[in-house]
CSV table of C-alpha atoms in Angstrom, one decimal:
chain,number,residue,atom,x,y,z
A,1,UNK,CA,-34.7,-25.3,-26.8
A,2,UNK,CA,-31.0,-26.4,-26.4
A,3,UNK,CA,-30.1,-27.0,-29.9
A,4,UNK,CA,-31.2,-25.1,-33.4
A,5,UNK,CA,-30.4,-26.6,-36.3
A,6,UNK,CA,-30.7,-25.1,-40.0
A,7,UNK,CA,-28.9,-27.0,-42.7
A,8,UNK,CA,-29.3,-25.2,-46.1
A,9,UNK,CA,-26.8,-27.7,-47.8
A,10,UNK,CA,-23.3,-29.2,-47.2
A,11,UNK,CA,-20.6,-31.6,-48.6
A,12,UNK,CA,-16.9,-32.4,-48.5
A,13,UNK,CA,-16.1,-31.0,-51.8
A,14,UNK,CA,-16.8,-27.8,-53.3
A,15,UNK,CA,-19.9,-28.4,-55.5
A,16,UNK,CA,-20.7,-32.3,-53.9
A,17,UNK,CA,-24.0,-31.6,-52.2
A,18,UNK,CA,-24.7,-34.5,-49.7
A,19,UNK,CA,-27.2,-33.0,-47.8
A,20,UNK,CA,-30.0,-30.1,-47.8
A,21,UNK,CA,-32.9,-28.6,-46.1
A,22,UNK,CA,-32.2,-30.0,-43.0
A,23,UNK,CA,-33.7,-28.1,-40.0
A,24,UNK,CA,-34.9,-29.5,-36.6
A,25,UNK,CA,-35.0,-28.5,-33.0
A,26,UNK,CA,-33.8,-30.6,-29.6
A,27,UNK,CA,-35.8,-28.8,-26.8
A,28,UNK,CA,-34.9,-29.2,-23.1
A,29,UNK,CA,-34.9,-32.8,-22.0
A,30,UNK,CA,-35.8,-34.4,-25.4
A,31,UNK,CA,-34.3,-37.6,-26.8
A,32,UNK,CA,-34.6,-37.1,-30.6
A,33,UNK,CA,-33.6,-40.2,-32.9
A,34,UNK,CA,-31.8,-39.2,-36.0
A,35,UNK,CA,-32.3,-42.2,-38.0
A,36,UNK,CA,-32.3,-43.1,-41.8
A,37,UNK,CA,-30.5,-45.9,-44.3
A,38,UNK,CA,-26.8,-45.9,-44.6
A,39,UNK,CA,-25.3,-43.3,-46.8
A,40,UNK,CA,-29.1,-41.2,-46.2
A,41,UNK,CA,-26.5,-38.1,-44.4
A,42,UNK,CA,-26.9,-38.8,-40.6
A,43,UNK,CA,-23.1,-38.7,-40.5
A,44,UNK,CA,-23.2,-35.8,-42.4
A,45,UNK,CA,-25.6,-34.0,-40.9
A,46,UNK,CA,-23.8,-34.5,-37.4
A,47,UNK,CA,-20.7,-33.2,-39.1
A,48,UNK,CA,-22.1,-30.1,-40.2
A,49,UNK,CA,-23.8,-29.4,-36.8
A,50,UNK,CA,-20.6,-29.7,-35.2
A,51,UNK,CA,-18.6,-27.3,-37.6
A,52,UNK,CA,-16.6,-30.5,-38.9
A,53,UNK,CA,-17.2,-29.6,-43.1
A,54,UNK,CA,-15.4,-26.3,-44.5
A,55,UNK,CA,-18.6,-26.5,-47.6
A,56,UNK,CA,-21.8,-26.5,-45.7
A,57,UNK,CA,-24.4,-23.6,-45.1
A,58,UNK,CA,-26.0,-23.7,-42.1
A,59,UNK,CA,-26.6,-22.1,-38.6
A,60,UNK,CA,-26.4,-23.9,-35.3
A,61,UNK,CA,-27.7,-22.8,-32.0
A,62,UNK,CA,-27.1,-23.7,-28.5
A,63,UNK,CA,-29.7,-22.6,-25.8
A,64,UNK,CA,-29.6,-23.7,-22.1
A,65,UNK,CA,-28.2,-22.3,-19.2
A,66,UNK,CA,-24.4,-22.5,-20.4
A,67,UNK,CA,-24.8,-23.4,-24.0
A,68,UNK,CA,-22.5,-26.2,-24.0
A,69,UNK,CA,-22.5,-30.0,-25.7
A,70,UNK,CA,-20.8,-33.5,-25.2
A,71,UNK,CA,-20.4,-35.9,-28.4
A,72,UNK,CA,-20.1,-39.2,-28.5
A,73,UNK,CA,-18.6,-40.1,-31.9
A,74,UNK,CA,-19.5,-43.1,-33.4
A,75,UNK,CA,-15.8,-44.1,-33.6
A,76,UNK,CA,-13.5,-44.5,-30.5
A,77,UNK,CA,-10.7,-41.9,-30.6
A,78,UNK,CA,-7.9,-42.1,-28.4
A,79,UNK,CA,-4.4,-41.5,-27.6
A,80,UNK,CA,-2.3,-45.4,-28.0
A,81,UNK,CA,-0.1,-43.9,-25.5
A,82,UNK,CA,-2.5,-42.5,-22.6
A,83,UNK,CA,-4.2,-45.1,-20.5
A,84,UNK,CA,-8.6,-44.7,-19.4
A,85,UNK,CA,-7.9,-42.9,-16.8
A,86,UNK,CA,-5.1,-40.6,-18.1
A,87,UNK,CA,-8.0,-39.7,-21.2
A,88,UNK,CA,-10.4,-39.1,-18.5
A,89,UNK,CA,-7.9,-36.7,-17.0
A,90,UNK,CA,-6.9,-35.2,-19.9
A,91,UNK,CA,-10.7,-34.9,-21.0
A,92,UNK,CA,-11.7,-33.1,-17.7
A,93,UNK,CA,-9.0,-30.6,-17.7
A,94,UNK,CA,-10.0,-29.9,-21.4
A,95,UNK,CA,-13.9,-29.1,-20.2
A,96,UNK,CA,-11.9,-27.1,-16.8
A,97,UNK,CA,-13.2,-29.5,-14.2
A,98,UNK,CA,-12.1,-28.8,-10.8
A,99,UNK,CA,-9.7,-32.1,-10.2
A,100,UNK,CA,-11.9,-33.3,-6.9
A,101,UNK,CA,-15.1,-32.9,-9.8
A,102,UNK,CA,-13.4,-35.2,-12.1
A,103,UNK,CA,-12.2,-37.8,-9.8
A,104,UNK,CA,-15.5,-38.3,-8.0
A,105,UNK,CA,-17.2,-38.5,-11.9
A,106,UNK,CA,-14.8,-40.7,-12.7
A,107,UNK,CA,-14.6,-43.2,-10.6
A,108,UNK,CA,-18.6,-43.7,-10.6
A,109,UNK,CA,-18.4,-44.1,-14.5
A,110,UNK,CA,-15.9,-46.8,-14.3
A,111,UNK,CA,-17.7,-48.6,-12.2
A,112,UNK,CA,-21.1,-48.3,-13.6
A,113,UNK,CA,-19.6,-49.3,-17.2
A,114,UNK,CA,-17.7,-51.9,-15.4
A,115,UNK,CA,-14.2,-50.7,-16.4
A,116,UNK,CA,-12.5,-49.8,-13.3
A,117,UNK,CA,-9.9,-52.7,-13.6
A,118,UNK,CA,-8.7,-51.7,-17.1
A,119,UNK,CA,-8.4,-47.8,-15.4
A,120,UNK,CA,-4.4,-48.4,-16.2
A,121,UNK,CA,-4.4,-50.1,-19.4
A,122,UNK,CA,-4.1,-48.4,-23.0
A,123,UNK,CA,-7.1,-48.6,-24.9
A,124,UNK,CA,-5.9,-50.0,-27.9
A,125,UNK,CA,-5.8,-53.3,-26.3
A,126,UNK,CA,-9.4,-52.9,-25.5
A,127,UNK,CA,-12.1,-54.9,-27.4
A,128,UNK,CA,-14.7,-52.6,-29.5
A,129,UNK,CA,-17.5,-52.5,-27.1
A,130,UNK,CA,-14.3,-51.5,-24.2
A,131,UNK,CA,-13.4,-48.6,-26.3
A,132,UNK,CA,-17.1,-47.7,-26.8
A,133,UNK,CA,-17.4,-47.5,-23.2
A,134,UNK,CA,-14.7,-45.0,-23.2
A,135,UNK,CA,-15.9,-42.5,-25.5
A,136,UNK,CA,-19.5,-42.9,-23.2
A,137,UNK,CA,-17.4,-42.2,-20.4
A,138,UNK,CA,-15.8,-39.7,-21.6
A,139,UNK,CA,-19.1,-37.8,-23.0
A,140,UNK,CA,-20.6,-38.4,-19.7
A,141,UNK,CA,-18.1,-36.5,-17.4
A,142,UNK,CA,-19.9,-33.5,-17.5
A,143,UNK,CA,-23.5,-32.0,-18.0
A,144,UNK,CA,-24.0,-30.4,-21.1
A,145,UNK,CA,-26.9,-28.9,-22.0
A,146,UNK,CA,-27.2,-31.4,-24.8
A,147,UNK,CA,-25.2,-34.3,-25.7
A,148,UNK,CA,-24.6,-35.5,-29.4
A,149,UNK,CA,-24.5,-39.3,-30.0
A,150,UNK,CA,-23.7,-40.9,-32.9
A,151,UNK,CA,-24.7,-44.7,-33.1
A,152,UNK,CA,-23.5,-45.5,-29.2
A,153,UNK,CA,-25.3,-49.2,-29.9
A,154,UNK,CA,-22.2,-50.2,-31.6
A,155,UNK,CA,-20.5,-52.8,-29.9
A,156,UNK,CA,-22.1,-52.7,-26.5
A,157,UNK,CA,-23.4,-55.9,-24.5
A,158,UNK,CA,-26.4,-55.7,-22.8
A,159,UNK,CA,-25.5,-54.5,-19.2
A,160,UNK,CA,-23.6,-51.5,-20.8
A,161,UNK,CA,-26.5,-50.6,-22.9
A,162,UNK,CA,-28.7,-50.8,-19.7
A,163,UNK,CA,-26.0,-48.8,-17.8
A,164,UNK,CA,-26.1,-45.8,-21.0
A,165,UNK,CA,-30.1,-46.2,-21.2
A,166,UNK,CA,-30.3,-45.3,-17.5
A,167,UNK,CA,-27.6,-42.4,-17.9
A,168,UNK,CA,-29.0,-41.1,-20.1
A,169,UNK,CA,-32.5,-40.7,-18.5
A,170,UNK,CA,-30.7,-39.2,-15.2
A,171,UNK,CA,-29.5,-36.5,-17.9
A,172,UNK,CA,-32.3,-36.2,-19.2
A,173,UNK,CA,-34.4,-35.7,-16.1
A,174,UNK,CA,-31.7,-32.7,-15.1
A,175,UNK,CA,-32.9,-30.9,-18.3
A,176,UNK,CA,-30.5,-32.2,-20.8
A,177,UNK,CA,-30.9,-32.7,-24.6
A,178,UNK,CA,-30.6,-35.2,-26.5
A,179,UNK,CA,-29.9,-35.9,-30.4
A,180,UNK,CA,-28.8,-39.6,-31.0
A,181,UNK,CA,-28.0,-41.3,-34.3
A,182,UNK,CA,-28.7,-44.9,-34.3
A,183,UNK,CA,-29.6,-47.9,-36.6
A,184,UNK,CA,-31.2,-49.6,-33.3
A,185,UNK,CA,-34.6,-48.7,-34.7
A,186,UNK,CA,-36.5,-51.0,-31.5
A,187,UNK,CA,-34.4,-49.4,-29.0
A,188,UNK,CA,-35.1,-45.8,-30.5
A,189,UNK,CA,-38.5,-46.7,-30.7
A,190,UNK,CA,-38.9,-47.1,-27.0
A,191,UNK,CA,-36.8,-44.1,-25.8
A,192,UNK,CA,-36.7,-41.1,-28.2
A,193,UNK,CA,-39.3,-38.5,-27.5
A,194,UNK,CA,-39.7,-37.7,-31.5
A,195,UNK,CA,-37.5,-38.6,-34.8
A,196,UNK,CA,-36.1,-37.6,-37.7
A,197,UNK,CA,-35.7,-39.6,-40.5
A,198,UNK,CA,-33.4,-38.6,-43.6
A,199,UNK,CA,-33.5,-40.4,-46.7
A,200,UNK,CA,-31.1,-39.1,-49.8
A,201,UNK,CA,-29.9,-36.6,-47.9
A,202,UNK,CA,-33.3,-34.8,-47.2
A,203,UNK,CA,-35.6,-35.3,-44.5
A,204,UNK,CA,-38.5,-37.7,-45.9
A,205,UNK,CA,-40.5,-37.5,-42.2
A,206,UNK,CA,-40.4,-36.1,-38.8
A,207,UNK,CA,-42.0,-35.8,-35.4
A,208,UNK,CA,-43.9,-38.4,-32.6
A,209,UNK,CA,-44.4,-42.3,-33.5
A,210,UNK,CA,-47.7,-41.5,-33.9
A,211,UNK,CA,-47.1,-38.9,-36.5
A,212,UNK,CA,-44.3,-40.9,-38.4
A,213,UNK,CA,-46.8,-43.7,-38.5
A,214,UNK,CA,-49.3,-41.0,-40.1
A,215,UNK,CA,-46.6,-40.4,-42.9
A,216,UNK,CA,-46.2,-43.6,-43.8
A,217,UNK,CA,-50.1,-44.6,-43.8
A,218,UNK,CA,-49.3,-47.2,-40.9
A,219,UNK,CA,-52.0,-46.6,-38.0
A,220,UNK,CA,-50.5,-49.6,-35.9
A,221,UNK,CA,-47.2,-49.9,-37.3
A,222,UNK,CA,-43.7,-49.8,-36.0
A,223,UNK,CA,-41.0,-47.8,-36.2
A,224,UNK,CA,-38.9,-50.3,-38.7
A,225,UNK,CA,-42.1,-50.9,-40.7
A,226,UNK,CA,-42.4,-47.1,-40.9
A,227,UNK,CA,-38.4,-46.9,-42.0
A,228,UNK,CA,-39.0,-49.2,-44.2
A,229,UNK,CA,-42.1,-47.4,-46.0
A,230,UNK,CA,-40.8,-44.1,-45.5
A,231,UNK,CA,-36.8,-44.5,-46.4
């Protein structure tokens, strides 16, 4: 196991529950698909695992070797005055990677996401998917024991999900963790190992395909038939 997760409830305001009974496990080199309908608390529910909301009761464990994480938010953050490279700098000297680490880990990423001739340029000239491929980049400089991704779909062409797909199956061969957030319900359906699907801020079904399809009475079905029944 490389994450724990116990929600018992949380919410940004005192009183305003968005979320409860949440509890799941990531074990060692699982892709787990947090999935659900807008507003259901996937946002939420990465929020609260990550310490982000002051009104929440839960507990959160890290296993693995050096209990550590990488997340991938949904939204590009970034500097408007530091260029790529100068994030991915600041980035590795933030998780205390030895300068000769970084540079060699760098200079892969930008040229697997195709990015090494925007290295010098600010991101807030970039286009969406650009400044998605940043925040993957930025995830990706180290090896976490698990790695939290919130909707990294958004945005990306083809070649740049192939190029995350295939990272992400590297990490995952190494022994790495994955929970991912994602709308992308055919994708998810072909990569993640087991799901959890939150409906009005509950889980309403959780486990294998095979099982979800059990929940929603749907032998033969697939996963977006299943979301639909189910959420």
């Amino acid at each position: 196991m490389v994450l724990d997760v116990v929600i018992e409830e949380a919410g940004y305001e005192a009183g305003d529950i968005r979320i409860s009974g949440i509890s799941f496990q990531v074990r060692k080199g699982e892709l787990l698909g947090l999935i659900g309908p807008n507003g259901a608390g996937k946002s939420t529910t990465i929020k609260t695992l990550l310490g982000l909301l002051k009104h929440a009761k839960a507990k959160v464990k890290l296993g693995g070797e050096n209990k550590s994480y990488a997340y991938v938010p949904e939204q590009p953050v970034f500097y408007e005055d530091l260029t790529l490279w100068e994030h991915l700098d600041l980035a590795a000297a933030a998780y205390g990677l030895s300068y000769e680490t970084f540079e060699t880990t760098a200079e892969r990423l930008l040229i697997q996401f195709g990015m090494e001739g925007v290295r010098n340029d600010l991101p807030a000239g970039f286009s969406k998917g650009m400044k998605q491929k940043m925040m993957l980049m930025l995830g990706f400089l180290v090896q976490p024991d698990v790695y939290i991704v919130d909707e990294p779909f958004i945005g990306l062409d083809p070649r740049a999900t192939k190029d995350f797909l295939r990272l992400l199956e590297a990490e995952r061969k190494r022994g790495a963790g994955v929970l991912m957030s994602t709308h992308v319900l055919d994708t998810a359906e072909k990569i993640c190992d087991s799901f959890v699907l939150i409906s009005g801020g509950k889980i309403a079904a959780e486990g294998t395909l095979e099982e979800i399809r059990v929940d929603a009475g749907l032998p033969e079905g697939s996963l977006f038939d299943c979301f639909d029944e189910l959420a």
